[in-house]
Amino acid sequence: MDEMTALREAFGPDPEPGPRVRERALAVLHERMRSAPMAAVAVPAVRQRRWPMRVALTAAAASLAVVGAVAVENIGTVSDSGKGYSTVGLPFPRPASAAEVLTNAAWAASRKPWTDPRPDQVMYNESRQLRNEKAYENEHPNDPIVPGHTRTALVQEWKRVDGKQMGLVQDGRLVVYDQGNGRMHWMQLDYDLLKGLDTPAKVLDFDKNPPRTGSIRLDALLGQYVLPPKVEAAVYGALAQGEGVRLNPDAINVDGRPAIGLGWVEEGYLAKEFLFDPSTYSLIGERSVAIADHHNTDEHGDDDFTPKGALFRQVIYTKAIIVEKVGDTA
């Protein structure tokens, strides 16, 4: 069974609108930032709730699982910069738990080649997001993905290491923003602070005691920044020590590739997963899916129903590299 068929069966006929989910709202904000005139756009400081460490993923999250994954013991790969590195000697050639997968991910991440960037260099993050058709998304920005009426959106974002500049693509054109110029402000963690998060203990303390400049979830930290290998490895190590992260009993297929899912549950019904490559143990994406029917009250006091199986977010990370200037992609 392919993933779209699985989604259709999970949704059933004529799915009702879902709740206001933070990830969908943020995705629509980015979409509108790319399509609006530059002078009319003000980028808010988006503060996301810190990642809950003590939550559990139920087996129902496997409802969208369609493809099995096989771990490879002796492998090599290349980093996003194109430099080769080896993953021969994985701590767990055939991991059987979330902690073992995360230990492999930390081990592999720590072996990536790396040179600390200059303050004037730029973090480039690129992803492909499964989204509803644009017209429907504009009318229903927080609804789940509607099978058969989707598009794949290429999301590109540039942030200078020193936080002074950001770039986005709007209507196919690169637009560059300067921090503090007019109404333009965005929250960005100091890179020296990030570089210092080089042990699991430091990451756990960061998650528990975020800086005054604003908190950020650990999953957002992995997806929105270009982290030094030691820091990325430390994040995985911290997650491996926490309670509640569970290995999806079945792998899933995204973007034509098998993936290992590690997940947790938020608000009692929304399962979120990191997606790892089963050969290299690199982080390749994330997704959010309802694992139970859920009733909520919207801003008008009306019932807002989410059916089990509703997919709210599916993102594939395609690049996370340091480049020389805003607009560079390699």
XYZ file of C-alpha atoms in Angstrom:
330
model
C 0.000 0.000 0.000
C 1.385 3.416 -0.884
C 1.326 6.340 1.550
C -1.475 8.249 -0.165
C -3.707 5.154 -0.037
C -2.922 4.761 3.650
C -3.772 8.402 4.220
C -7.076 8.087 2.376
C -8.059 5.116 4.513
C -7.052 6.956 7.678
C -9.015 10.063 6.710
C -12.201 8.404 5.483
C -14.646 10.328 3.281
C -15.037 14.091 3.559
C -12.701 14.816 6.505
C -13.758 17.711 8.676
C -11.435 20.683 9.357
C -8.781 20.162 12.003
C -7.598 22.353 14.895
C -5.266 25.297 14.883
C -1.974 23.519 14.791
C 1.139 25.636 15.334
C 3.183 24.026 12.588
C 0.539 24.688 9.927
C 0.207 28.321 11.011
C 3.953 28.794 10.808
C 4.046 27.192 7.364
C 1.363 29.544 6.098
C 3.203 32.526 7.582
C 6.294 31.554 5.617
C 4.200 31.068 2.470
C 2.668 34.523 2.781
C 6.060 36.062 3.534
C 7.328 34.647 0.253
C 4.361 35.964 -1.753
C 3.818 39.380 -0.156
C 5.586 42.615 -1.178
C 8.698 43.192 0.873
C 7.615 46.531 2.321
C 4.399 45.008 3.658
C 6.005 42.134 5.540
C 7.063 42.217 9.148
C 8.718 39.062 10.477
C 7.650 38.354 14.045
C 9.845 36.704 16.650
C 8.313 33.234 16.590
C 8.541 31.613 19.985
C 7.822 27.914 19.973
C 7.073 25.928 23.082
C 10.015 23.929 24.311
C 10.033 20.263 23.387
C 8.376 18.068 26.046
C 10.894 15.409 27.055
C 8.532 13.129 28.996
C 5.879 11.976 26.571
C 5.188 8.658 24.866
C 4.294 7.658 21.311
C 1.527 5.072 21.087
C 1.459 2.284 18.539
C -1.359 4.019 16.682
C 1.217 6.262 15.040
C 2.048 3.281 12.852
C -1.223 3.756 10.968
C 0.669 5.521 8.175
C 3.594 3.114 8.147
C 4.084 1.555 4.749
C 7.685 0.489 4.153
C 10.167 -1.493 6.250
C 13.748 -0.313 6.802
C 16.985 -2.259 7.013
C 20.041 -0.951 8.846
C 23.392 -1.216 7.066
C 26.401 -2.093 9.193
C 29.383 -0.939 7.116
C 28.622 2.198 5.169
C 30.022 5.528 4.106
C 28.318 8.717 3.030
C 28.892 12.387 2.247
C 27.957 15.495 4.187
C 25.827 18.300 2.746
C 29.061 20.061 1.849
C 29.989 17.144 -0.431
C 32.831 15.920 1.774
C 32.944 12.208 2.438
C 32.884 10.645 5.870
C 32.562 7.095 7.093
C 29.920 5.564 9.298
C 31.743 2.240 9.595
C 31.629 0.981 13.165
C 28.180 2.153 14.235
C 27.565 1.538 17.956
C 24.354 -0.380 17.109
C 24.371 -1.944 13.603
C 20.779 -3.115 14.120
C 19.216 -0.730 16.646
C 16.175 -2.011 18.494
C 15.178 1.066 20.504
C 14.905 4.834 20.206
C 17.958 5.294 22.434
C 20.049 3.047 20.162
C 18.942 4.909 17.018
C 19.768 8.239 18.670
C 23.156 6.902 19.791
C 23.876 5.943 16.172
C 22.738 9.384 15.015
C 25.002 11.098 17.537
C 27.956 8.909 16.563
C 27.462 9.591 12.837
C 26.888 13.327 13.310
C 30.085 13.731 15.323
C 32.108 12.412 12.367
C 30.955 14.984 9.829
C 33.641 17.374 8.568
C 33.245 20.903 9.888
C 34.847 24.344 9.949
C 33.389 26.997 12.243
C 31.729 29.714 10.144
C 32.644 33.377 10.175
C 30.034 35.798 11.569
C 29.388 37.181 8.061
C 28.736 33.751 6.557
C 25.224 32.389 6.184
C 23.239 29.351 7.345
C 21.233 27.940 4.440
C 18.326 25.628 5.312
C 16.325 24.005 2.529
C 13.367 21.656 2.839
C 10.458 20.257 0.884
C 7.091 20.377 2.592
C 3.915 18.489 1.757
C 1.234 21.203 1.738
C -2.378 21.654 0.718
C -3.094 23.353 -2.587
C -2.438 27.066 -2.216
C -6.037 28.275 -2.606
C -7.307 25.801 0.012
C -4.422 26.574 2.356
C -5.174 30.292 2.193
C -8.783 29.638 3.245
C -8.003 26.880 5.768
C -4.453 27.543 7.007
C -4.600 25.187 9.999
C -6.336 22.208 8.445
C -4.643 18.829 7.962
C -3.298 17.686 4.613
C -6.093 16.767 2.185
C -5.084 13.630 0.204
C -5.179 14.155 -3.539
C -5.087 17.951 -3.229
C -1.511 18.579 -2.184
C 1.624 20.223 -3.512
C 5.281 20.001 -2.585
C 6.624 23.384 -1.537
C 10.342 24.143 -1.703
C 11.218 26.224 1.363
C 14.529 28.088 1.337
C 15.821 30.253 4.166
C 19.094 32.089 4.675
C 20.222 33.526 8.021
C 23.529 35.248 8.593
C 25.488 33.662 11.413
C 25.620 36.995 13.264
C 21.851 37.435 12.894
C 22.061 40.654 10.892
C 20.405 39.453 7.698
C 17.830 36.960 6.458
C 16.714 35.934 2.991
C 13.511 34.317 1.679
C 12.171 33.503 -1.770
C 9.000 35.449 -2.603
C 7.150 34.796 -5.872
C 10.268 33.127 -7.217
C 12.471 36.082 -6.279
C 15.020 36.294 -3.483
C 14.222 39.070 -0.996
C 16.786 40.073 1.634
C 15.856 41.574 5.004
C 18.118 43.454 7.423
C 17.589 42.927 11.135
C 16.078 46.018 12.767
C 15.504 47.854 9.482
C 12.063 49.399 9.875
C 9.707 46.760 11.279
C 11.934 43.802 10.447
C 12.829 41.681 13.478
C 13.252 37.951 14.003
C 14.463 35.805 16.853
C 17.784 34.071 16.233
C 19.941 32.387 18.839
C 23.482 33.658 19.241
C 25.777 31.284 17.371
C 28.410 31.310 20.110
C 25.690 30.048 22.456
C 24.877 27.259 20.002
C 28.536 26.282 19.652
C 28.720 25.889 23.424
C 25.997 23.214 23.501
C 28.525 20.469 22.852
C 27.503 17.912 25.486
C 24.160 16.262 26.264
C 24.231 17.818 29.749
C 24.519 21.328 28.287
C 21.695 20.649 25.842
C 19.413 19.402 28.604
C 20.191 22.483 30.695
C 19.499 24.695 27.654
C 16.121 22.989 27.160
C 15.246 23.412 30.830
C 16.565 26.972 31.153
C 16.259 28.718 27.758
C 18.022 32.046 27.196
C 16.196 35.305 27.875
C 16.165 36.066 24.152
C 13.523 33.366 23.676
C 13.020 29.632 23.961
C 13.164 27.216 21.048
C 12.164 23.609 20.748
C 14.894 21.054 20.186
C 13.221 19.845 16.995
C 13.200 23.431 15.680
C 16.849 23.777 16.672
C 17.684 20.788 14.477
C 15.542 21.940 11.558
C 16.155 25.698 11.471
C 19.885 26.045 12.162
C 23.107 24.639 10.736
C 24.645 23.093 13.828
C 28.277 22.103 14.384
C 28.580 18.287 14.398
C 29.428 18.184 18.106
C 26.284 20.158 18.896
C 24.069 18.002 16.683
C 25.538 14.899 18.324
C 24.942 16.397 21.774
C 21.273 17.041 20.950
C 20.802 13.396 19.955
C 22.650 12.311 23.066
C 20.360 14.436 25.215
C 17.271 12.998 23.578
C 18.611 9.478 24.126
C 18.801 10.195 27.857
C 15.273 11.528 28.082
C 12.150 9.524 28.772
C 9.273 9.251 26.362
C 10.870 9.114 22.897
C 9.685 5.922 21.250
C 10.799 4.063 18.150
C 7.997 3.687 15.617
C 7.433 -0.085 15.373
C 7.249 0.288 11.588
C 9.310 2.442 9.276
C 7.685 4.893 6.889
C 8.324 5.939 3.330
C 8.803 9.630 2.552
C 10.092 11.252 -0.607
C 10.634 7.792 -2.119
C 12.964 6.727 0.675
C 12.524 4.526 3.747
C 12.931 6.271 7.095
C 13.125 5.376 10.773
C 10.592 7.295 12.858
C 11.208 8.394 16.447
C 8.274 10.119 18.072
C 6.411 11.536 21.010
C 2.870 12.751 21.659
C 1.689 16.303 22.298
C -1.678 17.354 23.707
C -2.696 13.727 24.018
C -3.446 13.147 20.329
C -0.773 14.645 18.044
C 2.187 12.363 17.366
C 5.343 14.070 16.170
C 8.257 12.204 14.652
C 11.836 12.802 13.676
C 12.678 10.876 10.497
C 16.140 9.309 10.180
C 17.835 7.689 7.201
C 18.154 3.982 8.109
C 21.590 3.722 6.486
C 23.398 6.918 7.500
C 21.337 7.828 10.590
C 21.186 11.429 9.423
C 18.054 13.425 10.204
C 16.071 13.724 6.967
C 12.762 15.203 8.115
C 9.818 15.334 10.466
C 6.060 14.872 10.472
C 2.988 15.334 12.692
C -0.079 13.074 12.599
C -3.196 12.668 14.777
C -3.219 9.282 16.518
C -6.719 9.679 17.967
C -9.924 11.592 17.308
C -9.734 14.966 19.020
C -12.288 17.661 19.835
C -11.231 21.218 20.514
C -12.986 24.579 20.783
C -11.991 27.191 18.233
C -11.793 30.965 18.755
C -15.525 31.279 18.012
C -16.491 28.712 20.628
C -17.384 26.092 18.020
C -16.313 22.456 18.043
C -13.130 21.868 16.040
C -12.794 18.148 15.266
C -9.633 16.334 14.201
C -10.030 12.746 12.948
C -7.515 10.042 13.745
C -4.962 9.747 10.937
C -5.023 13.426 9.957
C -1.571 14.427 8.709
C -0.640 17.995 9.634
C 2.997 18.259 8.688
C 5.508 16.358 6.575
C 8.885 17.929 5.914
C 11.961 16.552 4.201
C 15.231 18.332 4.988
C 17.309 18.609 1.818
C 20.143 20.960 2.822
C 21.641 22.500 5.945
C 24.972 24.089 5.012
C 27.106 27.167 5.528
C 27.370 29.436 2.466
C 29.159 32.692 1.734
C 26.199 35.011 1.221
C 22.412 35.167 1.178
C 21.184 33.562 -2.030
C 23.938 30.946 -2.283
C 22.758 27.333 -2.248
C 26.113 25.535 -2.387
